[in-house]
Structures are given as C-alpha cells and as structure tokens.
Tab-separated table of C-alpha atoms and ligand atoms in Angstrom:
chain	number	residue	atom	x	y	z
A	1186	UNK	CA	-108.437	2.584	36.338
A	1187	UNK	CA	-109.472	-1.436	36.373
A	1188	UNK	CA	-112.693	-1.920	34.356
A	1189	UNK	CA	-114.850	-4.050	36.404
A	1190	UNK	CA	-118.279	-6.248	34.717
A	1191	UNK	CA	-120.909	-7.571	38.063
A	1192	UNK	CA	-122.513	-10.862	36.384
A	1193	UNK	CA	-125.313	-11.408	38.799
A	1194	UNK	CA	-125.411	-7.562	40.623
A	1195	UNK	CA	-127.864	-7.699	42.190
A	1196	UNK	CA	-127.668	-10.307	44.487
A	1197	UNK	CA	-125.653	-10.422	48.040
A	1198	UNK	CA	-122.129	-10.857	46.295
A	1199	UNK	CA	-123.049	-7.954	43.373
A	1200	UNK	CA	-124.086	-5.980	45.976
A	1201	UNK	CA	-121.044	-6.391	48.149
A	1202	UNK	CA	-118.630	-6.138	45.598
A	1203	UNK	CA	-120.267	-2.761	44.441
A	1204	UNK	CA	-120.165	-1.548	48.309
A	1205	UNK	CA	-116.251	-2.156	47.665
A	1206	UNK	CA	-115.777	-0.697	44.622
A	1207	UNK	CA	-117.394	2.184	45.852
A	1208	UNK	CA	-114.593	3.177	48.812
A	1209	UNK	CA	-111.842	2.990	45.672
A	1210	UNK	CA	-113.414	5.057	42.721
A	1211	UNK	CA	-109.591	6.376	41.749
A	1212	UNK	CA	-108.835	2.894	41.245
A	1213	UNK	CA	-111.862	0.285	39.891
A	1214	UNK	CA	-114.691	1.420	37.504
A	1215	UNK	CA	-117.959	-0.100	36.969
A	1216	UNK	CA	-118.278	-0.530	33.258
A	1217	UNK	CA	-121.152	-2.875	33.171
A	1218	UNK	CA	-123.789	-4.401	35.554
A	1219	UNK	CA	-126.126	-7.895	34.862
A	1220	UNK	CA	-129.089	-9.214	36.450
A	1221	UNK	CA	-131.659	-11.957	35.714
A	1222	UNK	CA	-134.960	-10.311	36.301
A	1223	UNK	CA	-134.800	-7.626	39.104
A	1224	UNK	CA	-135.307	-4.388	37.025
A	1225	UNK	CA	-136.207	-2.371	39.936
A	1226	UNK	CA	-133.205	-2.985	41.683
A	1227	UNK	CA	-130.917	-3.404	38.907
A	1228	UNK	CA	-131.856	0.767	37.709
A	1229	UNK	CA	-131.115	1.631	41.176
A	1230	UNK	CA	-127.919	0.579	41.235
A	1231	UNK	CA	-127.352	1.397	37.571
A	1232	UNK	CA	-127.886	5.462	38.917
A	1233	UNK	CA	-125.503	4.778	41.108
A	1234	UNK	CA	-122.688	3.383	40.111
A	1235	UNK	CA	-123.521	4.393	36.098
A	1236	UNK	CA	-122.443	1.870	34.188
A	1237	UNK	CA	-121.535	2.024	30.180
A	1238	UNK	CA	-124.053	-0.989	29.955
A	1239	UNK	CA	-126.546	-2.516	31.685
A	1240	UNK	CA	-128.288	-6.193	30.600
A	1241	UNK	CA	-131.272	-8.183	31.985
A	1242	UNK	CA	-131.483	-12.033	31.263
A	1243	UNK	CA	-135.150	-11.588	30.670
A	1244	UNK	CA	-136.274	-9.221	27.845
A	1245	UNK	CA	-139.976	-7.390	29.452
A	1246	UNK	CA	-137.097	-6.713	32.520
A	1247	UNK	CA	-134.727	-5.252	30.497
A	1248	UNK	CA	-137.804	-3.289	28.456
A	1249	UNK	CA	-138.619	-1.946	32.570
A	1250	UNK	CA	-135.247	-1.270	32.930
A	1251	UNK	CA	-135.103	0.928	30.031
A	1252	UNK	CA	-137.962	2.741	30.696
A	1253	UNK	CA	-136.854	3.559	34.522
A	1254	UNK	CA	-133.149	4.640	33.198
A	1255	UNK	CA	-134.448	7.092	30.318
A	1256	UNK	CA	-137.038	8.642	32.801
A	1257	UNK	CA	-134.177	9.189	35.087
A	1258	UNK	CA	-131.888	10.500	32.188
A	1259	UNK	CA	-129.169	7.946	32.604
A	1260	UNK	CA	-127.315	7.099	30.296
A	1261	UNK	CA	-126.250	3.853	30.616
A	1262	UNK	CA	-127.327	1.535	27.452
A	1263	UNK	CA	-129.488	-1.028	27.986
A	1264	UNK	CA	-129.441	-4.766	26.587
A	1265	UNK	CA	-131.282	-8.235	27.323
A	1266	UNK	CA	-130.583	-12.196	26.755
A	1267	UNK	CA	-127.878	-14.702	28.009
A	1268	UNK	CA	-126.138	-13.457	24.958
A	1269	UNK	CA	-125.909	-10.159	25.607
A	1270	UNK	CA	-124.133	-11.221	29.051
A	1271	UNK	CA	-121.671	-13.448	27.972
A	1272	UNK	CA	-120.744	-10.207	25.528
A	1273	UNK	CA	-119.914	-8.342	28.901
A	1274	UNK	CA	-117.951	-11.217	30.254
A	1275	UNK	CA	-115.896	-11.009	26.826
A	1276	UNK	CA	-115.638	-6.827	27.177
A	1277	UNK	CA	-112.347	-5.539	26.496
A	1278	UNK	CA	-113.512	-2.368	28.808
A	1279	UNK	CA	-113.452	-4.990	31.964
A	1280	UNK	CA	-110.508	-5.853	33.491
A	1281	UNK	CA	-112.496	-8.070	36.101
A	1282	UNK	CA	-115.576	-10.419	35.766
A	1283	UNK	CA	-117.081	-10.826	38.578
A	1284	UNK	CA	-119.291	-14.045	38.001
A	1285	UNK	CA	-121.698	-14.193	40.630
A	1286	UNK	CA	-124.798	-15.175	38.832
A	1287	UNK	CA	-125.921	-17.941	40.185
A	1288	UNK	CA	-127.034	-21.638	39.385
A	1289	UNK	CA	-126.515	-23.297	35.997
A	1290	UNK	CA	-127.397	-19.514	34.652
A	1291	UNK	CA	-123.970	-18.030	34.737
A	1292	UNK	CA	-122.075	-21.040	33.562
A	1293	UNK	CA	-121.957	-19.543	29.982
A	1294	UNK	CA	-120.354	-16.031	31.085
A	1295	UNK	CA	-118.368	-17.785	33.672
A	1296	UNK	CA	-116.484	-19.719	30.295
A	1297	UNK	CA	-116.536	-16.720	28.811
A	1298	UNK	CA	-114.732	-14.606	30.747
A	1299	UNK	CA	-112.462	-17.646	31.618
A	1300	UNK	CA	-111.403	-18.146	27.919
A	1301	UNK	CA	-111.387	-14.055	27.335
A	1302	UNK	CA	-108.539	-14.315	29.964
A	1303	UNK	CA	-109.832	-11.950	32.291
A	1304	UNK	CA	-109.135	-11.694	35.866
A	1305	UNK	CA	-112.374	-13.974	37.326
A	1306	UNK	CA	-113.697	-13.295	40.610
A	1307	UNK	CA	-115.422	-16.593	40.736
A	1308	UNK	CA	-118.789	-16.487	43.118
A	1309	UNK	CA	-120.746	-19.201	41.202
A	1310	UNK	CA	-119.705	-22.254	42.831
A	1311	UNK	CA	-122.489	-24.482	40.227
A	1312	UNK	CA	-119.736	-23.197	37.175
A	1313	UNK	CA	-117.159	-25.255	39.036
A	1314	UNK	CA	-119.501	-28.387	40.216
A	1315	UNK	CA	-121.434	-28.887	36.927
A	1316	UNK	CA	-118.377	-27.971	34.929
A	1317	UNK	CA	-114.674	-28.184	36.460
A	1318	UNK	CA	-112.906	-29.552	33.604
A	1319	UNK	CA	-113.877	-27.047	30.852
A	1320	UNK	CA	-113.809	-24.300	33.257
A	1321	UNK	CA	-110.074	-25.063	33.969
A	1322	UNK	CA	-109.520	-25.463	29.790
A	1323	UNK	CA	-110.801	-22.171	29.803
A	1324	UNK	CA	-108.938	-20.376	32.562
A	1325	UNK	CA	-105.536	-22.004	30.848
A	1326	UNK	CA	-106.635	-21.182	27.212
A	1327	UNK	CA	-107.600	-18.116	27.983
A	1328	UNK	CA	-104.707	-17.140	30.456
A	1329	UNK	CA	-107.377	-16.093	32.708
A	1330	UNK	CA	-106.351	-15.443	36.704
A	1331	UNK	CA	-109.262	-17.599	38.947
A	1332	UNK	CA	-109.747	-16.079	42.218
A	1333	UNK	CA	-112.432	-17.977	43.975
A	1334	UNK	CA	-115.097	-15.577	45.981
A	1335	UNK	CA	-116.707	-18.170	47.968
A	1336	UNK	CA	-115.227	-17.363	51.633
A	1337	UNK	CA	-113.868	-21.236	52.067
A	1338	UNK	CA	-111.998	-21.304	48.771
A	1339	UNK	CA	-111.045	-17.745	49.145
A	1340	UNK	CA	-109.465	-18.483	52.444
A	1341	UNK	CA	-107.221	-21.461	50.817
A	1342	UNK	CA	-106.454	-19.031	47.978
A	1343	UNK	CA	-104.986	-16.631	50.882
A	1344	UNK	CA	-103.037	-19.777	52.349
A	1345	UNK	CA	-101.964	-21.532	49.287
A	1346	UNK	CA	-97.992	-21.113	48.668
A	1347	UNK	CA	-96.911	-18.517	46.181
A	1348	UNK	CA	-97.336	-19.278	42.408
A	1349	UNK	CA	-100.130	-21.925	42.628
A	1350	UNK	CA	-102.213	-22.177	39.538
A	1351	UNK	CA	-105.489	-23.137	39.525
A	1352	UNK	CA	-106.463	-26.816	38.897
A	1353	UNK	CA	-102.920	-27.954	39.713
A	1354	UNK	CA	-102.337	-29.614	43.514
A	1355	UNK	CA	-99.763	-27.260	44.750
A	1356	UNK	CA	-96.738	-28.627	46.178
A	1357	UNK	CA	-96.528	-29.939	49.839
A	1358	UNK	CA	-100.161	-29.831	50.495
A	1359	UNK	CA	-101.253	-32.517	52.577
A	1360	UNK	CA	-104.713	-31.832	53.109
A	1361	UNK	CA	-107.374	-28.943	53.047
A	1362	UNK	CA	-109.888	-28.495	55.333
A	1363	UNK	CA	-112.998	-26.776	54.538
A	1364	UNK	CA	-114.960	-25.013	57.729
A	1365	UNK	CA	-118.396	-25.230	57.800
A	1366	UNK	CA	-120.765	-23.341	60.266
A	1367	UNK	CA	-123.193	-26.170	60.715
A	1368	UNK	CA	-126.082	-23.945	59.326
A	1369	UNK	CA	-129.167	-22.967	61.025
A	1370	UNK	CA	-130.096	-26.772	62.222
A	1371	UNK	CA	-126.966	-27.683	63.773
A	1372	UNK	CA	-128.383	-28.048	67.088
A	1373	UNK	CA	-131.910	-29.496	65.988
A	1374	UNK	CA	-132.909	-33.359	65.960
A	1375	UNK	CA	-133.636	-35.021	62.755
A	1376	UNK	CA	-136.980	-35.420	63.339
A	1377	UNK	CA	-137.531	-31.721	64.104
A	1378	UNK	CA	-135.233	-31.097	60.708
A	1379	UNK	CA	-137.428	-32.917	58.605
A	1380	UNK	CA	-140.352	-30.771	59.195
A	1381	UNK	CA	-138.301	-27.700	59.122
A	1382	UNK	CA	-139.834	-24.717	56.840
A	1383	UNK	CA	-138.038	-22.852	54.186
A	1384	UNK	CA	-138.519	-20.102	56.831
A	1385	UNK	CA	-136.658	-21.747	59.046
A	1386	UNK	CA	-134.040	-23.462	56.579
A	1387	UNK	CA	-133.419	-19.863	55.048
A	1388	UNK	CA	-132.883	-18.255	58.832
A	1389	UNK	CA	-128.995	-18.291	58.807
A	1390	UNK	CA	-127.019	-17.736	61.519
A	1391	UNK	CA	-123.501	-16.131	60.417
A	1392	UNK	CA	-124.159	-15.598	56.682
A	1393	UNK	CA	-126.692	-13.255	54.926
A	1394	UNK	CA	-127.359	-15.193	51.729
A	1395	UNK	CA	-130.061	-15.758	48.996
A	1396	UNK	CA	-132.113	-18.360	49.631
A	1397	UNK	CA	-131.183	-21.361	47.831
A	1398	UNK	CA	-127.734	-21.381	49.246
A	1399	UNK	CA	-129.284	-20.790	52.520
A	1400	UNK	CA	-131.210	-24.470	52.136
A	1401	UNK	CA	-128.094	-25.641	50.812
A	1402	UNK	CA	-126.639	-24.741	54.169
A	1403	UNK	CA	-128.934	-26.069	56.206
A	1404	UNK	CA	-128.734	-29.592	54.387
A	1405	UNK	CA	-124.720	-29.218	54.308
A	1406	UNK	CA	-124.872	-30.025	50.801
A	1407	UNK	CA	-123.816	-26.305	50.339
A	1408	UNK	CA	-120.522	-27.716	51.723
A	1409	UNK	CA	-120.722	-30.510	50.000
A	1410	UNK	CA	-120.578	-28.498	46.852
A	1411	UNK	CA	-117.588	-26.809	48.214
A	1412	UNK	CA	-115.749	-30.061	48.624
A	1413	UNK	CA	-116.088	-30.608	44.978
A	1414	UNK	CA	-115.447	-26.941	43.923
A	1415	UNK	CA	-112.207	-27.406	46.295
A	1416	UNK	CA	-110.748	-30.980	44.322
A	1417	UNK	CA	-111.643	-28.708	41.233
A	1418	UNK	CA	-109.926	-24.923	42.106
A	1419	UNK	CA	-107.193	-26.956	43.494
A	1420	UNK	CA	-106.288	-30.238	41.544
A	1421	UNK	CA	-106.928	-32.137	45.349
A	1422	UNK	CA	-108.188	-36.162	45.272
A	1423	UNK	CA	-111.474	-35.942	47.012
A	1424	UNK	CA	-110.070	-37.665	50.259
A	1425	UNK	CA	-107.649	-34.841	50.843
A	1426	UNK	CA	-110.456	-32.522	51.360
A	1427	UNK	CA	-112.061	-32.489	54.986
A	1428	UNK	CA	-115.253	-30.752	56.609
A	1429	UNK	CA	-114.620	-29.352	59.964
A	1430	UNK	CA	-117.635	-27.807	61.593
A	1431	UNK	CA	-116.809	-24.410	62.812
A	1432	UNK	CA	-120.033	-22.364	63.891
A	1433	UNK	CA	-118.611	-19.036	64.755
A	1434	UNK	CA	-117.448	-18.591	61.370
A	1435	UNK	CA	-114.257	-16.752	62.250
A	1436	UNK	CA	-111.986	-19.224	60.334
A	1437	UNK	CA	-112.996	-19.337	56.937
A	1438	UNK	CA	-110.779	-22.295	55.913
A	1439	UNK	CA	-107.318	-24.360	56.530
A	1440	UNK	CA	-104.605	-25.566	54.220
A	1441	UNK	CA	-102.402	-28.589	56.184
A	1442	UNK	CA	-99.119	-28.517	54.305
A	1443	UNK	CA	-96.897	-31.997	54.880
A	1444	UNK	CA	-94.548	-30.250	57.497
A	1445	UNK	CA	-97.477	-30.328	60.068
A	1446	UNK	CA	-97.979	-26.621	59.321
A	1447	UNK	CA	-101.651	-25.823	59.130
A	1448	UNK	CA	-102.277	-22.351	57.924
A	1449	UNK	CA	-105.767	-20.505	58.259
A	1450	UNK	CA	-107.621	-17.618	56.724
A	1451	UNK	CA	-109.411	-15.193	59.705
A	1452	UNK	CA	-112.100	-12.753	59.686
A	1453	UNK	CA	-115.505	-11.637	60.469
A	1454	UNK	CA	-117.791	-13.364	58.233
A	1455	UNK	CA	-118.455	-10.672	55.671
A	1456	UNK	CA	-118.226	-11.375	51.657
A	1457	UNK	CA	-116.341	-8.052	51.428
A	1458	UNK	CA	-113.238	-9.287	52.833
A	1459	UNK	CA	-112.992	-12.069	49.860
A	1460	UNK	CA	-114.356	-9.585	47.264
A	1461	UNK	CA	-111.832	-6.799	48.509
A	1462	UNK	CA	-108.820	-9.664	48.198
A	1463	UNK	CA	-109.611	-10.412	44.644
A	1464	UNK	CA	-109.812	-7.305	43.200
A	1465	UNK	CA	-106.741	-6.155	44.731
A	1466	UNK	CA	-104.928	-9.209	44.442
A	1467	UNK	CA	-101.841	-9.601	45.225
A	1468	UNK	CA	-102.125	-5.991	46.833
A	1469	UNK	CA	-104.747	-5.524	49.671
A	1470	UNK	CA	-107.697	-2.686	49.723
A	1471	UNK	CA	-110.193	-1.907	52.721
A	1472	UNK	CA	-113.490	-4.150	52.201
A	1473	UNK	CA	-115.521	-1.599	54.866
A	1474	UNK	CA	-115.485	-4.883	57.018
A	1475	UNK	CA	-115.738	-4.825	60.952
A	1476	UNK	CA	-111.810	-6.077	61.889
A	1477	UNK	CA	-111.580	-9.562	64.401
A	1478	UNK	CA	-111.227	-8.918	68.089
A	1479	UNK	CA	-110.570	-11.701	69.131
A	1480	UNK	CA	-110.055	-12.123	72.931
A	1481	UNK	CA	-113.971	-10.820	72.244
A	1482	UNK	CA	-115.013	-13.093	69.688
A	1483	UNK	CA	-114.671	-16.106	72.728
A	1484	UNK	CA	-113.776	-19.730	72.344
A	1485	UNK	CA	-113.572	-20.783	68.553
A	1486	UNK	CA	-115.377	-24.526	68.657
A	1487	UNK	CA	-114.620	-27.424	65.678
A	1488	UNK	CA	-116.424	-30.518	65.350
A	1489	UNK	CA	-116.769	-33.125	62.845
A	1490	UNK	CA	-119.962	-32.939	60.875
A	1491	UNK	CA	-122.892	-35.276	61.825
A	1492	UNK	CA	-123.082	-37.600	58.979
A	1493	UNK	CA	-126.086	-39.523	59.736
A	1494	UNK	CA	-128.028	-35.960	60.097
A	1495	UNK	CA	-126.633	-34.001	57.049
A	1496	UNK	CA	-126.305	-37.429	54.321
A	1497	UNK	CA	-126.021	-34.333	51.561
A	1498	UNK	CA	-122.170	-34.544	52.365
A	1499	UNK	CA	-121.649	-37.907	51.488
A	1500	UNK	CA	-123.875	-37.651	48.909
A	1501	UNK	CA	-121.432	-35.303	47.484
A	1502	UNK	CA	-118.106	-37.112	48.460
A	1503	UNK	CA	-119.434	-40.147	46.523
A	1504	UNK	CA	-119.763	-37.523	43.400
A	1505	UNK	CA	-116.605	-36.127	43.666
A	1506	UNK	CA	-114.894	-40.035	43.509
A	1507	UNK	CA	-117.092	-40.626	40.529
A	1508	UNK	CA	-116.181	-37.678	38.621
A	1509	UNK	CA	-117.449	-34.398	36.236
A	1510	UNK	CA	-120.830	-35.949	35.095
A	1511	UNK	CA	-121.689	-37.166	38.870
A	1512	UNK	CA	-120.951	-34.179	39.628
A	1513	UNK	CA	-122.873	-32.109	37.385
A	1514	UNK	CA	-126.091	-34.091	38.177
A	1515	UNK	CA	-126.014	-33.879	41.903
A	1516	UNK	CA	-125.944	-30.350	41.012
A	1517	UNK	CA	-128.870	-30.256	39.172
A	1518	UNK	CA	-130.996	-33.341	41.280
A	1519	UNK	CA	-130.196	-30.162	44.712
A	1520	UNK	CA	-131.549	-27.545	42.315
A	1521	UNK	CA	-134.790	-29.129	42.240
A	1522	UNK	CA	-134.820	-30.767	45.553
A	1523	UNK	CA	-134.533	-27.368	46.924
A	1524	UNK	CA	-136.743	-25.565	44.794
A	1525	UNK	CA	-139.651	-27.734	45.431
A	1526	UNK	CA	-138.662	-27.990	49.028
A	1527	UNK	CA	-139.035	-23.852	48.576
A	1528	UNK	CA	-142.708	-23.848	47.012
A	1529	UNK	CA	-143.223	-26.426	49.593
A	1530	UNK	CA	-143.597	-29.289	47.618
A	1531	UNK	CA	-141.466	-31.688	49.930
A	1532	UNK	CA	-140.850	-31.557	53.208
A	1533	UNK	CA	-136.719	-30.521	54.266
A	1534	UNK	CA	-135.986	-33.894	55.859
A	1535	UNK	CA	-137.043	-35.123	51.939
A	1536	UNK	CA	-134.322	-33.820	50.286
A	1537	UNK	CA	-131.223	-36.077	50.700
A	1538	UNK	CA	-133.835	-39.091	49.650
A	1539	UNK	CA	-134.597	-37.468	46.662
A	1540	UNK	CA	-131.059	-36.521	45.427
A	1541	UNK	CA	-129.767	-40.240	46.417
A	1542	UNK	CA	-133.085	-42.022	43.986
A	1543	UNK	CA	-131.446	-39.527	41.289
A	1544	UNK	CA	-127.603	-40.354	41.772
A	1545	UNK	CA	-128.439	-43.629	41.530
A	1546	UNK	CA	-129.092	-43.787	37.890
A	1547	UNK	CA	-125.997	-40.974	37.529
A	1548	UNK	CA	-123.400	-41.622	34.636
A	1549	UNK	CA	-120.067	-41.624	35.512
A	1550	UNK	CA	-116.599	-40.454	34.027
A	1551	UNK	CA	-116.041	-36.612	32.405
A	1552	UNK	CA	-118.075	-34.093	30.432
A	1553	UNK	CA	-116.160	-33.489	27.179
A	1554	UNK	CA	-117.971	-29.954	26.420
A	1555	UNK	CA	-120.692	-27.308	26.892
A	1556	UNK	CA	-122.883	-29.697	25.392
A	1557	UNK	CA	-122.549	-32.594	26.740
A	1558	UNK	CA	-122.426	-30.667	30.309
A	1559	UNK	CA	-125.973	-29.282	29.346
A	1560	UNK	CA	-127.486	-32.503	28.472
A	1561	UNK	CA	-125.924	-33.704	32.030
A	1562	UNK	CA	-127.902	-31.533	33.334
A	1563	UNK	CA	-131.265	-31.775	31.886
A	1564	UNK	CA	-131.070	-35.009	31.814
A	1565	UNK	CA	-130.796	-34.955	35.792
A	1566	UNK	CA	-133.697	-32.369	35.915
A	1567	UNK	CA	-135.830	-34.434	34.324
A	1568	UNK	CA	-134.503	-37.714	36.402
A	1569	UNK	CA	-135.153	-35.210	39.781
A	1570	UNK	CA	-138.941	-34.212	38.395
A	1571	UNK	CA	-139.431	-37.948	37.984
A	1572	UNK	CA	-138.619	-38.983	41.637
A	1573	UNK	CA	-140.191	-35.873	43.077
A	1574	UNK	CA	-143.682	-37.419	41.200
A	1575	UNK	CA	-143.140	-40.608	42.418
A	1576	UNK	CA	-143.192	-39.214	45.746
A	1577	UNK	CA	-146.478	-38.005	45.607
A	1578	UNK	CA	-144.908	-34.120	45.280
A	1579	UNK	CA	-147.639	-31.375	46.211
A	1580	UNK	CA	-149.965	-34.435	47.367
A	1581	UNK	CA	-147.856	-35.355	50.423
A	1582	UNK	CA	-150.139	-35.594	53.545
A	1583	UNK	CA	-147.525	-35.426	55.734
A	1584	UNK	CA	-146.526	-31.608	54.666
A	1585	UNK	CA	-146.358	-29.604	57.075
B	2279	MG	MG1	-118.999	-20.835	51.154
C-alpha cells in the first residue's frame, strides 16, 4: 500500500486525484488530506476517503472541521496552520505528495516534500515560476522523483526519453512545444476582450478549472506560466520552448527531438489521465477517463498564438530570459491583476498593462532562498497594488 498526502484537496486536481485513488484502494491509501478554508467540503471528503489526518490553513476552518468530523464520529485527527501542512508534506506515512495547493500558498509544502524526497505529483505550477531554482535544490537534495501534473508538462514527461531528470535538458531535444487551447476568447476581438467579465473569462471551453487559472487562460498568461515552468522542469533555454494553439485539446503537448522526430502526448482533456500517470509511474492504472476516438474527435487544428491579442505571453517570455526573480514577480504582479480583475476592480483588457508598469521596475538575476523568494514577491505585490491605484482601481468609469 502507497501512502498518499492531497495538499490542496479540495480543489479540481484534489478532487480528481481522490476520484483515482478511489478505483485502486488495494494499492494507494489516503493518509492525509489539506485545504485552505473549505471546511464543509474538506469533512466530506474526509468521511470518505478517512484520512489519519486532516489540516485547514485557517484555524476557525479547521475548529468547523472538527466539530463536523466528531459529530459524524470520524476519526480522523484534525490540525490547522501552514505549519501543520508542510508536516504532512514531510510524513513518513506518505509515499506521494500531491502538491496541488495553489498560488504562492503551497510553495512551502511543495519544498518540503521536495527535500523529504518524496515522490511529488507537482500541480502548483506558481512553486515552479516563483521558485525554480530552490525547488530543483530540493528535488536533488532530497532525492525526490518530480512528476509534473499540469496536462502540458505531464505530456512532455510521457515523451521525454528514458532516464531524464528533472531540471537537466535531456539529450537530443531540439525543441518543446507547449499546446495551448486558446481559452474562452480565442475567437473574440480585442475590443470585445477588454470588456469581458470574470463570467465570461472563467467560462472555459475544454478545461473545468478554478477560477484564477481560468483568467489566466483567457489572458494566455496561464501558458505563459507554463513556458517558464517548462525551461524550469526541463533545464530548456526559453527560446526552445514554443506555444502552439491547439483548441480541441486532444494533444496535450510535443517534444521535437533533433532527428525530426516529434513525439506527442494524446487524450481527452481530463486531469485524471496525468494524475493516474504519476501515481503509477512508470506502471500505468485506469484514471476513469473517457478513451480518444478519434476518427470522431474530427480535424485537430494548430495555430500560432495571436501576440498582439494575448501580450501576457510575451510578457512572460521576456521573464523567462531575465531569470528566477523576473520570474517570481510576474507571478505575483498576475496574482493581483487577476484578483482585482475578479472583484471587478479592472476591466480584463487591463490586465497585461498592469503586469507590464510592474515588470518594468522587476530585478533581475536568481533568488538565492526562501527568503529572498518571499521578499520577491511582496515586494511585487506591493509594486502591483501601486499601479492598480494609479489607475484609478474601483473608480474606473469605464467598468463595465
Ligand atoms: Mg496546463
């Protein structure tokens, strides 16, 4: 039996990963399960799947939580804090971390598990943007295994060559190529972008996702993201990573090797598939997932992406040249772009404009440690809050 920890369970990737785990219970275990805030949720799953251990991020959740276990007579044991989840990424009962809490949140278990050498089914992508360099310390001091989760990186995982360790270019790669499915606004014109609504920005049309990612789709800078995480998870100079847009979202990613070979990773576009290939790793489980048919599926369309419409991508190309600390405040400046764009404090077609004003006071060069990483980021926070004031924020009379 292969202890398993959920970081983050109760989102779209803890969920999915549970709805795996489920169809092997003679082979995985659920030894612990984390959430930020989402008691309600986070008992219901805890009947369940009963867990050893159960922890909320925030303290009057985890009190909730408690109370809704014991009246059920579970007996999972309850905990709270960031602390108390980096202690399940470090459990010697878990085999597996799944890290899939997300935003600058799980970076701390994410290390953790890295440098308890764990196998790490890696689902937040921020861990790798914000913080590539002491991730990859980790994973090698640690002797951790990194599988990446998100379905691009997971697909170039599946079509790297044998023995490829993480962080390293493997050998006779010329290029990868990262599909992207364009996102809900891939047919719209700018001008009927800009004044798109989180409604709208959040309507997705292959992926069911939470909704920060979902705006991070619709901007591309989700795949901009993913061009960094991609130099990171696979030692690759930023120009030797390309964006294809791909909207049916059968091929999940390509890996062009120097022999004009170009291998690609295929399947319906369902998390399970990834989750189900990193648990089992380098054996192969059923994920539950509907299989490709595809003389049904119809023509599979690629494009290149629209730069002058989705400016979030080169935005993050220009991040990934300048390095860690670039990196780890275009990160932060999309966090708050997005979450004011969310409470409807700036309009969608604001966004890239407010990231660029930030990277253009970002440092340059590498993040040494936690700290420094940390500081990156709050000091880009604070640098996004700025510009978002400056451009008259709430008081915009041209909100929609
Ligand atoms: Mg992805």
């Amino acid at each position: 039996m292969i202890g398993v920890a959920i970081l983050g369970a109760t989102g779209s990737v803890g969920r999915n990963t549970l709805d795996v785990l489920e169809r092997h219970p003679d082979a995985y275990r659920v030894v612990s399960l984390a959430a930020r805030s989402d008691a309600r949720r986070l008992a219901e799953l805890c009947l369940r799947h009963r867990p050893d251990i159960a922890v909320m991020e925030q303290a009057e959740a985890a009190a909730e939580l408690e109370r809704r276990l014991r009246d059920a007579g579970a007996a999972t044991r309850v905990a709270a804090g960031a602390a108390a989840i980096e202690a399940l990424a470090r459990d010697p009962s878990a085999g597996v971390v799944m890290a899939a809490i997300s935003g600058a949140a799980g970076l701390r278990s994410t290390l953790a598990a890295a440098g308890a050498g764990k196998r790490l089914l890696l689902a937040n992508k921020e861990s790798v943007v914000m913080a590539g360099d002491l991730l990859l310390a980790a994973v090698r001091s640690g002797g951790a295994t990194l599988i990446p989760i998100d379905s691009e990186h997971n697909a170039i995982f599946q079509c790297l060559p044998a023995g490829a360790r993480a962080g390293e270019r493997p050998a006779g790669v010329r290029r990868l190529l990262l599909t992207a499915s364009g996102g809900p606004f891939l047919g719209w014109t700018a001008a009927a972008m800009a004044r798109a609504s989180p409604e709208q920005a959040c309507a997705h049309p292959r992926w069911s996702m939470g909704r920060k990612i979902s705006v991070d789709s619709a901007t591309l800078m989700n795949k901009g993201l993913e061009l960094i995480e991609a130099t990171v998870l696979f030692g690759m100079e930023p120009r030797d990573v390309s964006v294809v847009v791909h909207p049916q979202s059968i091929v999940h990613s390509l890996v062009e090797y120097v022999d004009g070979s170009t291998l690609a990773q295929l399947g319906s576009p369902d998390m399970r598939t990834p989750i189900a290939q990193s648990l089992a790793w380098p054996g192969r489980i059923a994920a539950g997932v509907e299989f490709l048919d595809l003389a049904r599926a119809g023509p599979l369309e690629f494009a290149a992406p629209d730069r002058a419409r989705f400016p979030c991508l080169g935005l993050a190309e220009a991040a990934a040249r300048s390095g860690g600390a670039a990196c780890a405040w275009l990160n932060a400046a999309d966090e708050v772009a997005v979450q004011a764009f969310l409470d409807k404090q700036l309009n969608f077609g604001d966004i890239p404009g407010v990231i660029e004003r930030v990277m253009n006071d970002a440092p340059g060069g590498a993040l040494k440690d936690l700290d420094a990483v940390l500081a990156a980021d709050a000091g880009a926070r604070e640098r996004a809050r700025a510009v978002l004031a400056a451009s008259g924020g709430l008081a915009r009379s041209s909100l929609a």
